[in-house]
Coordinates of C-alpha atoms in Angstrom, one line a residue:
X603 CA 6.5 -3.3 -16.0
X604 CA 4.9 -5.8 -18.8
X605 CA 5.5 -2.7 -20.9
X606 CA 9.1 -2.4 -20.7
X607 CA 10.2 -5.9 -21.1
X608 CA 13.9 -4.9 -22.0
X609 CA 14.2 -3.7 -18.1
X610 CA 15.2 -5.8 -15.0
X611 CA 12.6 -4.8 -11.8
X612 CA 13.3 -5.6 -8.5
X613 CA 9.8 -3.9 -6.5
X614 CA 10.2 -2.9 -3.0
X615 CA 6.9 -1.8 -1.1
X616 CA 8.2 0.4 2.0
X617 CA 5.9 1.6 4.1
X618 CA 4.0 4.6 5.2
X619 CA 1.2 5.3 7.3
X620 CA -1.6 8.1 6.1
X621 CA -3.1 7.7 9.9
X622 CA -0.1 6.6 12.5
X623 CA -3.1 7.3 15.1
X624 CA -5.5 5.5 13.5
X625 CA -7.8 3.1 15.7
X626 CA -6.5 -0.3 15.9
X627 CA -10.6 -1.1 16.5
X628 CA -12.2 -1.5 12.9
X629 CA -14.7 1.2 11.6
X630 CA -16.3 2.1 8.6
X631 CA -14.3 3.8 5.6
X632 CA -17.3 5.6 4.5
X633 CA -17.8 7.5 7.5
X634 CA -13.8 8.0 8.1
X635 CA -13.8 9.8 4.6
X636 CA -17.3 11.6 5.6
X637 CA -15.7 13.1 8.3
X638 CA -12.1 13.6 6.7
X639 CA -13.2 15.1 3.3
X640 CA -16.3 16.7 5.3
X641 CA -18.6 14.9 3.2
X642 CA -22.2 13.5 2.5
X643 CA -22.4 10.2 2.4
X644 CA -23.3 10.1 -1.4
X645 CA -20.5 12.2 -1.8
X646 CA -18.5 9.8 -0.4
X647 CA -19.8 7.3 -2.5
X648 CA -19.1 9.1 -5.6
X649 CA -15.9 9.4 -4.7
X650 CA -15.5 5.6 -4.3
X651 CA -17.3 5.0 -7.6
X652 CA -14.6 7.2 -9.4
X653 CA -11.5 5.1 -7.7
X654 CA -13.3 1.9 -8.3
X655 CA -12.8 3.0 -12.2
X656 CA -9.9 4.2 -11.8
X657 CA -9.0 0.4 -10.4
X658 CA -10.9 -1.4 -12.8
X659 CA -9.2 0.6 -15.8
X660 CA -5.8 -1.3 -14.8
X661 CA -7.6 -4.5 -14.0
X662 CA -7.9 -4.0 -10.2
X663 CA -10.8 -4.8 -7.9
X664 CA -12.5 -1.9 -5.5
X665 CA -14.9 -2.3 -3.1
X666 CA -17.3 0.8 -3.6
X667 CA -20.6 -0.4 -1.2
X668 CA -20.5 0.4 2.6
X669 CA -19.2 -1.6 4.3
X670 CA -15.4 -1.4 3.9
X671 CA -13.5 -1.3 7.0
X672 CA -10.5 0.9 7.9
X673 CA -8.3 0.7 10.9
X674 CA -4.3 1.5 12.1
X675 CA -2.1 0.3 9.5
X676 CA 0.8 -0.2 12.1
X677 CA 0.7 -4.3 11.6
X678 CA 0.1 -4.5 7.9
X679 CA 3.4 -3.1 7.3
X680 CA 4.9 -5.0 10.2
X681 CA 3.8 -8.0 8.3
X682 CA 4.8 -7.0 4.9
X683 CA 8.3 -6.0 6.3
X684 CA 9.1 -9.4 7.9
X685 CA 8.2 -10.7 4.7
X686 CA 10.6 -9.0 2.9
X687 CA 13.1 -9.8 5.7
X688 CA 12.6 -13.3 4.8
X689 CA 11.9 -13.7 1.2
X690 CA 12.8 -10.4 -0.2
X691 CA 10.5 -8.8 -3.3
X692 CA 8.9 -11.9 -4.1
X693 CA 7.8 -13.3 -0.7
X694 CA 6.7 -9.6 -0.2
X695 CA 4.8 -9.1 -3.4
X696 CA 2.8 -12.6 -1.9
X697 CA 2.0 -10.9 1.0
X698 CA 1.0 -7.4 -0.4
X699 CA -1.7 -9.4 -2.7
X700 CA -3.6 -11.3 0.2
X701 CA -3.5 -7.4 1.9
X702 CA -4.8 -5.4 -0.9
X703 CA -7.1 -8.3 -2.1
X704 CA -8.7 -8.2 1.4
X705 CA -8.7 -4.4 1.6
X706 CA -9.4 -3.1 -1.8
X707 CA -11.6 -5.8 -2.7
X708 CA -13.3 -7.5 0.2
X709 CA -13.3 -4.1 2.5
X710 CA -11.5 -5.7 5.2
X711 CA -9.6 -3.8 7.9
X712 CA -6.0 -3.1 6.9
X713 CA -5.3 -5.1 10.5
X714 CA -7.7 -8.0 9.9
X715 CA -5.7 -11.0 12.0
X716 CA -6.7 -14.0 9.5
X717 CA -6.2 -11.6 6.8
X718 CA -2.5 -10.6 8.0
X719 CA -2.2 -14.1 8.8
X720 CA -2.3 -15.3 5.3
X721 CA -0.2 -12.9 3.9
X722 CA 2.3 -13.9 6.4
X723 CA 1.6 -17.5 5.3
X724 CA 2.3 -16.4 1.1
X725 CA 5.4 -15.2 2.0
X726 CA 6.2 -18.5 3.4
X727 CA 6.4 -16.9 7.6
X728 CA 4.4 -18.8 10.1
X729 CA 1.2 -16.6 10.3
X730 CA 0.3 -16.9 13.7
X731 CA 4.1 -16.7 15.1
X732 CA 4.3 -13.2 13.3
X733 CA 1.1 -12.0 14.5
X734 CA 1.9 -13.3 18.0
X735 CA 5.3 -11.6 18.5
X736 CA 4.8 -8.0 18.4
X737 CA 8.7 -8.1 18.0
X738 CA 9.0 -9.0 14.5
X739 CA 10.3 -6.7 12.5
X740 CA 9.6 -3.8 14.5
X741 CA 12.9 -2.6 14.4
X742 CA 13.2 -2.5 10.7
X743 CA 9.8 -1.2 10.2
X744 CA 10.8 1.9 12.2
X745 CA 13.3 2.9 10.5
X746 CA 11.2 2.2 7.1
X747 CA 8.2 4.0 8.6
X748 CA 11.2 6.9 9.1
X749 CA 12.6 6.7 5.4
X750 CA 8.9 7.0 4.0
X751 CA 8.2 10.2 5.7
X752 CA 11.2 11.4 4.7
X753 CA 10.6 10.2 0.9
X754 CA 6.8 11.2 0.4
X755 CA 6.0 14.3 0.3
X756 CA 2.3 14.3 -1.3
X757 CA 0.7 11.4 -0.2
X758 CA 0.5 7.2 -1.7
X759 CA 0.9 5.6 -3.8
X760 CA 4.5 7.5 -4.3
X761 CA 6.5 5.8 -6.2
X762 CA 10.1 6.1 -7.0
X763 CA 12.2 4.7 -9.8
X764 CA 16.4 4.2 -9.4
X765 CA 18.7 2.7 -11.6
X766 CA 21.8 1.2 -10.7
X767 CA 24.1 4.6 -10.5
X768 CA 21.3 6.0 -7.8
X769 CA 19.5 8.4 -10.6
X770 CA 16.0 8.4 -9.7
X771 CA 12.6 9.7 -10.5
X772 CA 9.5 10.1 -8.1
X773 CA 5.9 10.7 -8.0
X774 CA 2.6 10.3 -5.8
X775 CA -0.3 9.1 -6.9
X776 CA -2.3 6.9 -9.0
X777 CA -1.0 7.8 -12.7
X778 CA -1.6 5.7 -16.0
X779 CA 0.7 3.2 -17.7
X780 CA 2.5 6.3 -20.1
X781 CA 3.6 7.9 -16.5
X782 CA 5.3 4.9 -15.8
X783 CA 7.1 4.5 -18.9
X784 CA 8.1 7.8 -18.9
X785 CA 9.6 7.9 -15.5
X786 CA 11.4 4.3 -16.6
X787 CA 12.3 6.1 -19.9
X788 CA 14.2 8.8 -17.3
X789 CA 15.9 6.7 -15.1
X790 CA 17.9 4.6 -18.1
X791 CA 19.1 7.5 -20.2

């Protein structure tokens, strides 16, 4: 977005789950992609070495050593959608940084209470009233979770660009900066 400074962003993050019946227990991400991908161990860490460049060629941190956690997404996204309920993009974007910091870089799980706590708590929500009320936002993040597996077809990140008369441009996946322009380049013709 730095690269197209003549454009006006707003950023939604809507949600989507990869696992719905994930565990809500903590467990390691090397062994969930061992048995997913049907893989060695040091396969698996290859594969972790390669995303942690992929990351760290856009100035991102990734956690490549055992010991990364995975677990049900479910209140992640509850979290990041009362954000959005109360602060919109920006109190959201807050919130999505303490989650991805936590899981990308620190290998916690994606349901880590002090974690999901502090997101709440950048947005500017009352951590430990969101976390305590299974109510928030549920609604709302049904019918998100409902529009995402309408919208994504080939997996996350997916991404999709609109302008202001509805024309848009998707795509899934982790793609460099040029991809992005591009698809901005589209979308204001």
């Amino acid at each position: 977005m730095t690269s197209a400074p003549d454009l006006d962003f707003e950023v939604r993050w809507l949600p989507y789950q990869l696992n719905p019946v994930a565990s809500e227990d903590p467990s390691s991400k090397t062994e969930m992609y061992m048995k997913k991908f049907g893989k060695t161990r040091e396969q698996v860490q290859q594969m972790a070495q390669g995303m942690g460049e992929k990351f760290a060629a856009v100035g991102l941190p990734f956690r490549t050593e055992d010991g990364a956690l995975v677990s049900n997404t479910y209140q992640a996204h509850r979290v990041l959608t009362a954000a959005y309920q109360s602060g919109g993009p920006a109190a959201q974007d807050k919130a999505v940084e303490v989650i991805f910091n936590g899981y990308f870089k620190e290998g916690r799980a994606p349901n880590d209470p002090a974690m999901l706590e502090a997101a709440a708590a950048a947005a500017g929500l009352d951590g430990k009233a969101v976390l305590a009320d299974n109510s928030t936002a549920s609604a709302e993040l049904k019918r998100e979770l409902d529009l995402g597996r309408q919208i994504v077809d080939s997996g996350v990140p997916h991404f999709v660009f609109k302008n202001e008369q509805g024309k848009s441009v998707q795509f899934s996946g982790a793609h460099p900066p040029a991809q992005f322009l591009q698809a901005f380049a589209e979308v204001t013709k």
